[in-house]
Tab-separated table of C-alpha atoms in Angstrom:
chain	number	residue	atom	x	y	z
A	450	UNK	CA	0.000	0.000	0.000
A	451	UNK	CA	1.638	3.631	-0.947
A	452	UNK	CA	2.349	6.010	2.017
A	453	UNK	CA	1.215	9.196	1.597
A	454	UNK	CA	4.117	11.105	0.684
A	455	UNK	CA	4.035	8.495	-2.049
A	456	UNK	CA	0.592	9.667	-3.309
A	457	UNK	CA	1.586	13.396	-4.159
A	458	UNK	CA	3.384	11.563	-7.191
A	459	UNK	CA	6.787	11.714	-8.320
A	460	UNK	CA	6.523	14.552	-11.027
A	461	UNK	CA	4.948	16.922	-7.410
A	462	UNK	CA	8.592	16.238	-5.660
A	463	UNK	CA	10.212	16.522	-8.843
A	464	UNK	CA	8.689	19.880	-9.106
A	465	UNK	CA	9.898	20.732	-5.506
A	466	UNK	CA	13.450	19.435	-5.861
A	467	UNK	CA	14.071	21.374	-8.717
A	468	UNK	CA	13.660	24.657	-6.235
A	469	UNK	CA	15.471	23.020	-3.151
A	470	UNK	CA	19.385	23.690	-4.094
A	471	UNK	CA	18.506	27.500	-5.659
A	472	UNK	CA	21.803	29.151	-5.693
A	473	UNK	CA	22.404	32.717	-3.985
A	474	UNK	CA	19.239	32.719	-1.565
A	475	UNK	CA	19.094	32.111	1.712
A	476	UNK	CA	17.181	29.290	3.277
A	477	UNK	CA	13.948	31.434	5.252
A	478	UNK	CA	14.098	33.997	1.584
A	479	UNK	CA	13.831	30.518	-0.129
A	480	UNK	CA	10.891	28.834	2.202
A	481	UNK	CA	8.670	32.344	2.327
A	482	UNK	CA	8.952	32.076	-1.570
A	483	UNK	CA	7.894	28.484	-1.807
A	484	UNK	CA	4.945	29.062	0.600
A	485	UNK	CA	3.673	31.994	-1.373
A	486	UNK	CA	3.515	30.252	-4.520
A	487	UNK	CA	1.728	27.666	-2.875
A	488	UNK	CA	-1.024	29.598	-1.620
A	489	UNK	CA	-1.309	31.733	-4.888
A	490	UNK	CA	-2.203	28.161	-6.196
A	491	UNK	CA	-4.509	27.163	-3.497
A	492	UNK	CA	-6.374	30.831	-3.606
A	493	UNK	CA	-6.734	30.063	-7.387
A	494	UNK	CA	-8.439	26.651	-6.756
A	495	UNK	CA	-10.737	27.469	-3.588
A	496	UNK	CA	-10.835	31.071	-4.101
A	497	UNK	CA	-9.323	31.451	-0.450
A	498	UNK	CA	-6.016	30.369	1.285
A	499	UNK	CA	-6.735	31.675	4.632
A	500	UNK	CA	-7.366	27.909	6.182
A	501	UNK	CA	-4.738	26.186	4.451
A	502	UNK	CA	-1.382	25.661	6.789
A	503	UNK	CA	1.579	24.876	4.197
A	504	UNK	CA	4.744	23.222	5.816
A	505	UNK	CA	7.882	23.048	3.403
A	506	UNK	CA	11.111	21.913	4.592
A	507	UNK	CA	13.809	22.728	1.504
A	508	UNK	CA	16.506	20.825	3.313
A	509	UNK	CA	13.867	17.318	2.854
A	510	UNK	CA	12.917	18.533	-0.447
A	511	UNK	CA	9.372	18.019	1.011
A	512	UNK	CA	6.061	19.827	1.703
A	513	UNK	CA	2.738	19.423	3.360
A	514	UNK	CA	-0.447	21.214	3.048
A	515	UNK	CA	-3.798	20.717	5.495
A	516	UNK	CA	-6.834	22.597	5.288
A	517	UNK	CA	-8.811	23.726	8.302
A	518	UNK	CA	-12.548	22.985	8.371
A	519	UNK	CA	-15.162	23.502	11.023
A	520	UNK	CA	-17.162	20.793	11.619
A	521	UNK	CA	-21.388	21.485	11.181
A	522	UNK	CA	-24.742	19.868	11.215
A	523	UNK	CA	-25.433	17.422	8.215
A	524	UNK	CA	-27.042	19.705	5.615
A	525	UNK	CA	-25.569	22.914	6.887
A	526	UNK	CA	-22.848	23.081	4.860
A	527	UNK	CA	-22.957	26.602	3.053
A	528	UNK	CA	-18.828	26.338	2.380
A	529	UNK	CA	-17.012	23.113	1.042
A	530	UNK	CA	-13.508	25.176	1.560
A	531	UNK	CA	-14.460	25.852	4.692
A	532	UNK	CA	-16.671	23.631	6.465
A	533	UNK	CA	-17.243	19.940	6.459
A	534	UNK	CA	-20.110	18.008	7.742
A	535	UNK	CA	-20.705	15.822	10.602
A	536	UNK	CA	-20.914	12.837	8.941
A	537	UNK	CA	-17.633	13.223	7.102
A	538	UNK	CA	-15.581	14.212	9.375
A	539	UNK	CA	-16.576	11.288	11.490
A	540	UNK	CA	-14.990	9.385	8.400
A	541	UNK	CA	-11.632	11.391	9.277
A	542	UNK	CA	-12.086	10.715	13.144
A	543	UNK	CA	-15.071	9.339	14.822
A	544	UNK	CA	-15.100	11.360	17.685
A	545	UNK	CA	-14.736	14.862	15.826
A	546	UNK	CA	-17.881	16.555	17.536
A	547	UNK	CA	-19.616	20.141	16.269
A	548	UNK	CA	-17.863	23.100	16.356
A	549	UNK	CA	-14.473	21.423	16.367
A	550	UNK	CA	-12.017	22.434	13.585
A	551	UNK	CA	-10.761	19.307	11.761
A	552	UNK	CA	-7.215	19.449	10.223
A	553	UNK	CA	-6.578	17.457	7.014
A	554	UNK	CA	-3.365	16.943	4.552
A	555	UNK	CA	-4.416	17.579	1.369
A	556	UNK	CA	-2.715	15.695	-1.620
A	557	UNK	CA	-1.489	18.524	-3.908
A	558	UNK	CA	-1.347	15.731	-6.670
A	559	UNK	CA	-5.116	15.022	-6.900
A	560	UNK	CA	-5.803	18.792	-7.720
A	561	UNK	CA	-4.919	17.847	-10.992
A	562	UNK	CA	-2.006	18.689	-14.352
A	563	UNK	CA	-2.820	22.151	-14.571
A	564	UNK	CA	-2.211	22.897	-10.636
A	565	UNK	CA	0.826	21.492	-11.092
A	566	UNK	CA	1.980	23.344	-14.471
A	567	UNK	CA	0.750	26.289	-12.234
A	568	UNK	CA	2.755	26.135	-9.509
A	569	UNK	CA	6.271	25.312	-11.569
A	570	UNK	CA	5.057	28.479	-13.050
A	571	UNK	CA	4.941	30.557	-10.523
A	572	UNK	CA	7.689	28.650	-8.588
A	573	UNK	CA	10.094	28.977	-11.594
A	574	UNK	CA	8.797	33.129	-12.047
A	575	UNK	CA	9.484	33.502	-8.382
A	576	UNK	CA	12.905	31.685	-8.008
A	577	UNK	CA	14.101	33.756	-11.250
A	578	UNK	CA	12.865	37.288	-9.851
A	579	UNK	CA	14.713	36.504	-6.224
A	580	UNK	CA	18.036	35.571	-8.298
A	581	UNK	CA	17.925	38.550	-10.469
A	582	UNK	CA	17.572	40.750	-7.517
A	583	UNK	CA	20.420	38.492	-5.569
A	584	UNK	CA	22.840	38.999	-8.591
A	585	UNK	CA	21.824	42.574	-9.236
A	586	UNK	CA	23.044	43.393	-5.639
A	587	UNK	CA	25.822	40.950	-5.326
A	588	UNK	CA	27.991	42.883	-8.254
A	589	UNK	CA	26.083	46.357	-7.744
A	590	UNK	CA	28.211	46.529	-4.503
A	591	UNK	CA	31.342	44.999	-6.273
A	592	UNK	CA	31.229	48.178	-9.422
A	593	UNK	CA	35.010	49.323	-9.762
A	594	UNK	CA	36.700	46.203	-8.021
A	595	UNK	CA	38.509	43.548	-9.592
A	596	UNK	CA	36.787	40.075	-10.070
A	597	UNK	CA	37.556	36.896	-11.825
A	598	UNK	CA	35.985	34.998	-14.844
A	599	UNK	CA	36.522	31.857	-16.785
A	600	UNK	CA	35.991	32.503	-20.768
A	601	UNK	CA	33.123	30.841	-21.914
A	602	UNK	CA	32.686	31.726	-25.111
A	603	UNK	CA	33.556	34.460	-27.796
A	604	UNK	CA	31.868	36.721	-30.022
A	605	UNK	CA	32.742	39.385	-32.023
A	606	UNK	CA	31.340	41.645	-29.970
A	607	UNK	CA	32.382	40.852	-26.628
A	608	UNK	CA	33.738	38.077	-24.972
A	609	UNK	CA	31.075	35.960	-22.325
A	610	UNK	CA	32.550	35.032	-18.785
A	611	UNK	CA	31.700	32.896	-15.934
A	612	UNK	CA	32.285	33.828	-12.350
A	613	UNK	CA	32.933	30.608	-10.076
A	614	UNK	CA	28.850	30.541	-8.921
A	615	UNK	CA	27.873	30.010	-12.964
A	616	UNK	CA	27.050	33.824	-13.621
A	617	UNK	CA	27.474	35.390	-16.624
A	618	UNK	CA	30.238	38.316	-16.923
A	619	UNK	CA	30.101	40.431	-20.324
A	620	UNK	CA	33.890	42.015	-21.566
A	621	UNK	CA	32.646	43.670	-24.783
A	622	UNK	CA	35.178	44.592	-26.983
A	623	UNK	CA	35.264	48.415	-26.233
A	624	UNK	CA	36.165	47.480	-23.042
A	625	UNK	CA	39.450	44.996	-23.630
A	626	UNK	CA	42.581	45.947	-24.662
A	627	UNK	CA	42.755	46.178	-28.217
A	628	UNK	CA	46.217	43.490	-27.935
A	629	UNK	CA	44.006	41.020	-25.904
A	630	UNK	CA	43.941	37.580	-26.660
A	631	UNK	CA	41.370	35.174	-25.203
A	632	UNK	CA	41.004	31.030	-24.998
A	633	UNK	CA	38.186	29.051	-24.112
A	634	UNK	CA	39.042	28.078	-20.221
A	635	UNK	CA	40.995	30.317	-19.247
A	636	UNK	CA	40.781	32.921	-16.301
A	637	UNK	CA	40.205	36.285	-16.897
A	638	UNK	CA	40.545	39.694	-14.510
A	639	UNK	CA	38.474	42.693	-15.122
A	640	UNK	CA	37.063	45.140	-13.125
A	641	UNK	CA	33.391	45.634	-13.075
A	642	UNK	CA	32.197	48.582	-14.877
A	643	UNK	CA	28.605	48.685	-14.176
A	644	UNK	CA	25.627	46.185	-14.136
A	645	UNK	CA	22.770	47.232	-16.285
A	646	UNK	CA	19.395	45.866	-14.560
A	647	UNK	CA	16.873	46.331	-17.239
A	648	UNK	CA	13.293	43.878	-16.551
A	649	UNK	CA	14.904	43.073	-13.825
A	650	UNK	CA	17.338	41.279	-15.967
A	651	UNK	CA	21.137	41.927	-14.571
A	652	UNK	CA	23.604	42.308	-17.331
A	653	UNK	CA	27.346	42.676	-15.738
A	654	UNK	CA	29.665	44.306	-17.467
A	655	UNK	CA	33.174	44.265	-17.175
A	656	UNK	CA	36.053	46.434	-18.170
A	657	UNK	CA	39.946	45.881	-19.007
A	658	UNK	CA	40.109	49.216	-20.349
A	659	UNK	CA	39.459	51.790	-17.518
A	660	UNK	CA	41.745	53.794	-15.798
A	661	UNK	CA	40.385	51.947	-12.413
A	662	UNK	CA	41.542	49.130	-13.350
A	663	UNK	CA	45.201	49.902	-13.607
A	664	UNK	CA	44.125	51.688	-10.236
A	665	UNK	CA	43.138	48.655	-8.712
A	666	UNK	CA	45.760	46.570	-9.563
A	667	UNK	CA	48.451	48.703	-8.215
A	668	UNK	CA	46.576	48.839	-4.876
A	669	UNK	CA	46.779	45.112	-4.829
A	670	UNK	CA	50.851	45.149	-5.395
A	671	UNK	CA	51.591	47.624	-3.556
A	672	UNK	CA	51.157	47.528	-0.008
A	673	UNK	CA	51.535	51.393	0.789
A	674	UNK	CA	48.848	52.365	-0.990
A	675	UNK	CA	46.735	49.769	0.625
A	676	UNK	CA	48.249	51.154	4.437
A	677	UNK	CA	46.871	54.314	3.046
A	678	UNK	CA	50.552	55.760	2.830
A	679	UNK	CA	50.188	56.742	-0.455
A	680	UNK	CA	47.368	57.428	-2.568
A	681	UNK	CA	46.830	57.510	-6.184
A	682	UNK	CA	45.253	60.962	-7.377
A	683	UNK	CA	45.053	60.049	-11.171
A	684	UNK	CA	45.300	58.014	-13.840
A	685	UNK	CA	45.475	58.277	-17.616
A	686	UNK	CA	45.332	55.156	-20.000
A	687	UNK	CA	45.695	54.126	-23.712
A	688	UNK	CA	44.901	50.831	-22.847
A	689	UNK	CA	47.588	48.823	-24.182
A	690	UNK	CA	50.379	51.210	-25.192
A	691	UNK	CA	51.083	53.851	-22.115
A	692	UNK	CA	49.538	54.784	-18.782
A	693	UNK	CA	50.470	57.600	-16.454
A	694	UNK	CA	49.563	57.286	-13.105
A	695	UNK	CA	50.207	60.616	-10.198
A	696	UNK	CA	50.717	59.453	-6.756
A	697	UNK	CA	51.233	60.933	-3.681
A	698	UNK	CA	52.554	60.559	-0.435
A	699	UNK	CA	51.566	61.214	3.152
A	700	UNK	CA	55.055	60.677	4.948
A	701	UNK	CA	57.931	62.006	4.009
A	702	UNK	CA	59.944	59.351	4.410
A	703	UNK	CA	58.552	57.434	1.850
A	704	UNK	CA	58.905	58.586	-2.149
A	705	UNK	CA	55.568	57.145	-3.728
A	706	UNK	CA	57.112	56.654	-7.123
A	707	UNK	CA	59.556	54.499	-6.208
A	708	UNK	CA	56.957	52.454	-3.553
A	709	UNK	CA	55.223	52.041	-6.701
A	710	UNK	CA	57.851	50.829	-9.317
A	711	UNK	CA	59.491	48.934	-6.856
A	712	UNK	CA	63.336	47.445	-7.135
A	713	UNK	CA	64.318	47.159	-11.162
A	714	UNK	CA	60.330	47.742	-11.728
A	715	UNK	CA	59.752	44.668	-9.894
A	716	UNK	CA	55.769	45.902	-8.261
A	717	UNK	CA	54.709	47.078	-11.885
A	718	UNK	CA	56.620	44.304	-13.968
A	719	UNK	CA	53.102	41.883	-13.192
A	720	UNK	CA	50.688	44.970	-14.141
A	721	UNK	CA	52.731	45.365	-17.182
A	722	UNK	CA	52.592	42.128	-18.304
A	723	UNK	CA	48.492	41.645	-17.115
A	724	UNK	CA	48.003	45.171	-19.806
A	725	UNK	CA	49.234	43.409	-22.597
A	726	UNK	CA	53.037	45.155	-21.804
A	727	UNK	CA	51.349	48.440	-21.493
A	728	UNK	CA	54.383	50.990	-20.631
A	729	UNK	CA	53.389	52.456	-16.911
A	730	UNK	CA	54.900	56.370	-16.075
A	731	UNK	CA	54.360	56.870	-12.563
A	732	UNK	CA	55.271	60.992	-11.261
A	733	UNK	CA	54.800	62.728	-8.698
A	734	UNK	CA	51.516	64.751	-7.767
A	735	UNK	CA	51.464	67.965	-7.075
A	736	UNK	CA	48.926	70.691	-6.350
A	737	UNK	CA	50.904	73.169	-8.435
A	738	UNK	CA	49.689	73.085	-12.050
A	739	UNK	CA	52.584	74.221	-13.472
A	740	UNK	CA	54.830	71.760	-12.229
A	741	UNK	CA	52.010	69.180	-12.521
A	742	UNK	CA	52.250	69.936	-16.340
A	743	UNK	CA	56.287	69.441	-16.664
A	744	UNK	CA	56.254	66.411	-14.944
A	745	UNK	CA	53.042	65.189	-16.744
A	746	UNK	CA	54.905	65.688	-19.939
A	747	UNK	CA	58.232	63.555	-18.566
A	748	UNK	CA	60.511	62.561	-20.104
A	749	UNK	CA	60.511	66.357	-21.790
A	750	UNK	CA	62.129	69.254	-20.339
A	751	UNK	CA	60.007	72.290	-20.545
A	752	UNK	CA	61.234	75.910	-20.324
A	753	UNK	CA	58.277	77.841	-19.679
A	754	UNK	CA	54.357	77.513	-19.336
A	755	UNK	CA	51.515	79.850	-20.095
A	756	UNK	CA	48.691	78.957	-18.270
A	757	UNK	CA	44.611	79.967	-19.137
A	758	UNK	CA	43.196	78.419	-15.865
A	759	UNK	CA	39.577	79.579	-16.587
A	760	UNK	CA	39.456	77.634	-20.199
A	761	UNK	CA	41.920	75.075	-18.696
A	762	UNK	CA	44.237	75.622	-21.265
A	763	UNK	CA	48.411	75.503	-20.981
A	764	UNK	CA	50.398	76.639	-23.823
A	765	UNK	CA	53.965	74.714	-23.372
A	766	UNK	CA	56.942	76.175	-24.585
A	767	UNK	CA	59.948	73.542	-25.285
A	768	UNK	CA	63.606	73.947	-27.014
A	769	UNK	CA	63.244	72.526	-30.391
A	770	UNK	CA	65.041	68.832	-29.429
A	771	UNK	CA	62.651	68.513	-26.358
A	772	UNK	CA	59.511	69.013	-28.259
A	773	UNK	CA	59.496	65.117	-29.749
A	774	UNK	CA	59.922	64.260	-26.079
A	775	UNK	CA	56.492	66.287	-25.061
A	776	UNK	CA	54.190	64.899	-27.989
A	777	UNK	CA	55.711	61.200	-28.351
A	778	UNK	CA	54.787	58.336	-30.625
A	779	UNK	CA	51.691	59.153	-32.455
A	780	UNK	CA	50.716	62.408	-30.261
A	781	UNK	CA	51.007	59.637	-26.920
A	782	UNK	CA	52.838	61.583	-24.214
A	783	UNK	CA	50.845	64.811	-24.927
A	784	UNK	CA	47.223	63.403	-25.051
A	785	UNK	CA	48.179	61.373	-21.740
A	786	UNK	CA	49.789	64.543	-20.248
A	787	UNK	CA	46.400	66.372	-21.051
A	788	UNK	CA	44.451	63.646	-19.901
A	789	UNK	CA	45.924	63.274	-16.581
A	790	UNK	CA	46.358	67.230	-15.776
A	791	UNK	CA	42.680	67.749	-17.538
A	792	UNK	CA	44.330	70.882	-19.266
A	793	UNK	CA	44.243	71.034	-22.872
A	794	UNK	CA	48.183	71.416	-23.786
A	795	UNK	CA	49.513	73.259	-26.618
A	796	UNK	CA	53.324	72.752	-27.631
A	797	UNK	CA	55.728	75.412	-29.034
A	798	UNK	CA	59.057	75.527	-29.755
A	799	UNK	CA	61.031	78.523	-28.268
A	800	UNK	CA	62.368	81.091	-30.838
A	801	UNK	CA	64.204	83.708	-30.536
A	802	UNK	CA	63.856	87.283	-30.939
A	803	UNK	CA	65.634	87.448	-34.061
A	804	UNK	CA	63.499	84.747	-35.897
A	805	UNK	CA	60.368	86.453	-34.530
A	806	UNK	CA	61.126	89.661	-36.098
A	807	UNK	CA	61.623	87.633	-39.272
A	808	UNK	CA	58.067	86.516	-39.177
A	809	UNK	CA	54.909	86.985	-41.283
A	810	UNK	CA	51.245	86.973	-41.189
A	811	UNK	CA	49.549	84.223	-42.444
A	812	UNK	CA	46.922	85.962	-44.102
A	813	UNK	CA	49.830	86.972	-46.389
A	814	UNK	CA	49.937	83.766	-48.118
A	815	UNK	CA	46.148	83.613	-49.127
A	816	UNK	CA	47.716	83.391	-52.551
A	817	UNK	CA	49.023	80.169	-51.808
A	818	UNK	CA	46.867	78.877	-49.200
A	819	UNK	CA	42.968	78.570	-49.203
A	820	UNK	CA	41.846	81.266	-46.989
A	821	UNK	CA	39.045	78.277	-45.149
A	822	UNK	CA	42.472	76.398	-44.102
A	823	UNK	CA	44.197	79.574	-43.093
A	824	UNK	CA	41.305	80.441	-40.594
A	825	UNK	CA	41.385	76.867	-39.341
A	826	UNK	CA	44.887	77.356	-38.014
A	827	UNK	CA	44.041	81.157	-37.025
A	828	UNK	CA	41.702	79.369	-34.915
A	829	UNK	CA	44.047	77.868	-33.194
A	830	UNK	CA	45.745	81.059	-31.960
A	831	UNK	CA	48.875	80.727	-34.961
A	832	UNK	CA	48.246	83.791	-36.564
A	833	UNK	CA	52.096	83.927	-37.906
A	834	UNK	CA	54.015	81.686	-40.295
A	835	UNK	CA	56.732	80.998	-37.735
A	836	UNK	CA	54.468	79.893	-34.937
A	837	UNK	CA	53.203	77.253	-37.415
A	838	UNK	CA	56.483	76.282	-38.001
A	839	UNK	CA	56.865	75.988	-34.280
A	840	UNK	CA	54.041	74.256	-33.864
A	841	UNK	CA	54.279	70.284	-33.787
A	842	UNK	CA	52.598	68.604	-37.050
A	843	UNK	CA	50.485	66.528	-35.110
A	844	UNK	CA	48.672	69.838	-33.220
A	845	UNK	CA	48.104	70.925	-36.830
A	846	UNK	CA	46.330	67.772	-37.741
A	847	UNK	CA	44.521	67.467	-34.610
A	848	UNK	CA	43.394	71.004	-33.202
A	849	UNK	CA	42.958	72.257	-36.620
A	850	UNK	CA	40.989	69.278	-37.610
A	851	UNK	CA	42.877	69.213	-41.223
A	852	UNK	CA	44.406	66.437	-43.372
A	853	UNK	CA	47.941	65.356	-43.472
A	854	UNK	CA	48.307	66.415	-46.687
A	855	UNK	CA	46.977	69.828	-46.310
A	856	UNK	CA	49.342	70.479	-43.236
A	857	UNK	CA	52.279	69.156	-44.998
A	858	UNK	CA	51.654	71.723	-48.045
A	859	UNK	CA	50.985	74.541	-45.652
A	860	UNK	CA	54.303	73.369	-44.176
A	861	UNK	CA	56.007	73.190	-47.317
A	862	UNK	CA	54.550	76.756	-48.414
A	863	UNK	CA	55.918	78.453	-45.072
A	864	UNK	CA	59.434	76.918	-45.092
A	865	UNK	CA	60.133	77.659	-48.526
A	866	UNK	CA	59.643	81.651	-47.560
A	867	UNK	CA	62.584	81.600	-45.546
A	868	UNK	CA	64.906	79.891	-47.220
């Protein structure tokens, strides 16, 4: 003869067991969600739930239900949900009497398919919501710190990681370094960039590419800055080919550029090599902009600045040998300089007074030069042929917003009037 517990059926504890080892909620979250959906199911069937007790025990994978009746006179029944006559309740018990309450276990089974397609339903809605909302707050709390993730699979447009519970991390490709290389398997450190929650449907996203993330990985080599002996005011990244990072120290005793490098390089040698060999510049902070700028724009030795601290703007003036130095490979050290300073740096080469008085207005070579492309640089504040001259080629092509042919005839057309 089946027990009860054997009566509910095997596809009812199926159902259950399917809920019992939910990942990321915690056991009384998980047993007031189970009951719920329960009693949404039973308030859909008798139209009330208020004399129903439901029992689950998630540990068991198990679950009871009893309904509360009162007993009344044969005939008198006005309720089925509710009340139960005499005569059948001395069927349950025979000495249940009027006016006693009798307690039954009800066999969810018997209530049919659809109850059951019902409550997976609303179990399965219910489980989903509660670990949305757990993984929603889990990595809303964990934005801007470092975490781990095993690459899953790869896409053109990102790459799809799993963290070690089974969640899904997204690294789209804006957000690794353009050098990266990525295998099936293998681990993967990010920090977290944000996690978009739209429906209630978390989407973490992950970034290789911010400045934090250099941030955070120096903070993990190098104790000092975790003591809170040094702190790291900015940082400015092209992620993959050069970083600068400003630091600062709060004893005296201690020189925060060196804490940072460490011995031959040996603290940034392992955040070198986790950028893809990304060449690191760590300098000193300071609250003077002026000498913010000249170190900013190491390994260059500047000779005097101009500085427009309204408009943010620094016009840098170099001997002609330094001025490669300030702008680097491909404009490099001058857009990171600006970056990390957040002034807009213009480079000149220093002339002197004899080659100024030697100059000549640009607007005397509309002749030559389309008058459009001579306002474009006029724009720029090089109103003179020699401060073009002086100006680095890359400015021109930048700032002026011109092609490289164009500058290099405008070029061409300046030097040739003083030779």
């Amino acid at each position: 003869m089946a027990t009860k517990k054997d009566e509910k059926g095997p596809s009812m504890i199926e159902t259950f067991q399917e809920f019992k080892e939910t990942k990321n909620i915690d056991r009384t979250t998980l047993v007031s969600v189970l009951e719920e959906s329960f009693r949404n199911v039973i308030s859909k069937l008798f139209g009330s739930d208020e004399n129903f007790d439901v029992i689950v025990n998630p540990d068991k994978g198990d679950f009871e239900i009893h309904r509360n009746r009162m007993v009344v006179a044969d005939g008198e029944v006005q309720d089925e949900n509710k009340q139960i006559s005499l005569t059948d309740a001395q069927k349950i018990e025979p000495d249940y009497e009027l006016g006693e309450e009798v307690s039954e276990e009800v066999n969810f089974s018997k209530f049919g398919r659809r109850a059951i397609l019902n409550l997976r339903q609303t179990l399965a809605s219910k489980i989903l919501e509660l670990e949305h909302d757990s993984l929603y707050n889990k990595y809303k709390d964990k934005v801007g710190n470092i975490v781990s993730g095993e690459v899953y699979q790869m896409w053109k447009r990102e790459v799809l990681l799993i963290d070690d519970e089974g969640n899904e991390l997204h690294l789209p490709k804006s957000e690794q370094i353009p050098s990266d290389s990525y295998h099936k398997g293998e681990t993967v450190r990010a920090i977290v960039l944000r996690v978009d929650n739209e429906n209630n449907n978390p989407r973490i996203i992950l970034s290789r590419t911010s400045p934090q993330f250099l941030e955070r990985l120096l903070e993990a080599e190098v104790p000092e800055i975790n003591d809170g002996l040094i702190t790291i005011r900015r940082v400015a990244r092209m992620p993959g080919e050069r970083a600068k990072v400003a630091v600062e120290s709060y004893d005296e005793r201690i020189d925060p550029v060196g804490a940072c490098v460490g011995v031959k390089g040996s603290r940034v040698h392992g955040i070198v090599r986790e950028l893809c060999n990304e060449n690191i510049d760590v300098i000193n902070y300071s609250s003077n902009t002026q000498l913010f700028i000249q170190r900013a724009l190491s390994p260059a030795v500047v000779s005097s600045i101009t500085l427009d601290t309204e408009n943010r703007k620094a016009e840098v003036y170099l001997q002609p040998d330094q001025v490669s130095l300030a702008i680097g490979r491909s404009g490099m050290n001058i857009k990171l300089a600006s970056m990390l300073t957040e002034f807009t740096i213009d480079v000149f080469r220093v002339v002197s007074d004899t080659e100024a008085d030697e100059d000549i207005y640009l607007d005397e070579f509309s002749d030559e030069i389309d008058q459009w492309i001579i306002d474009a640089i006029k724009a720029m504040g090089l109103d003179t042929a020699k401060a073009v001259l002086n100006a680095p080629r890359e400015m021109l092509i930048e700032k002026a917003d011109l092609e490289e042919e164009t500058v290099d005839y405008v070029l061409g057309v300046l030097r040739a009037e003083f030779e």
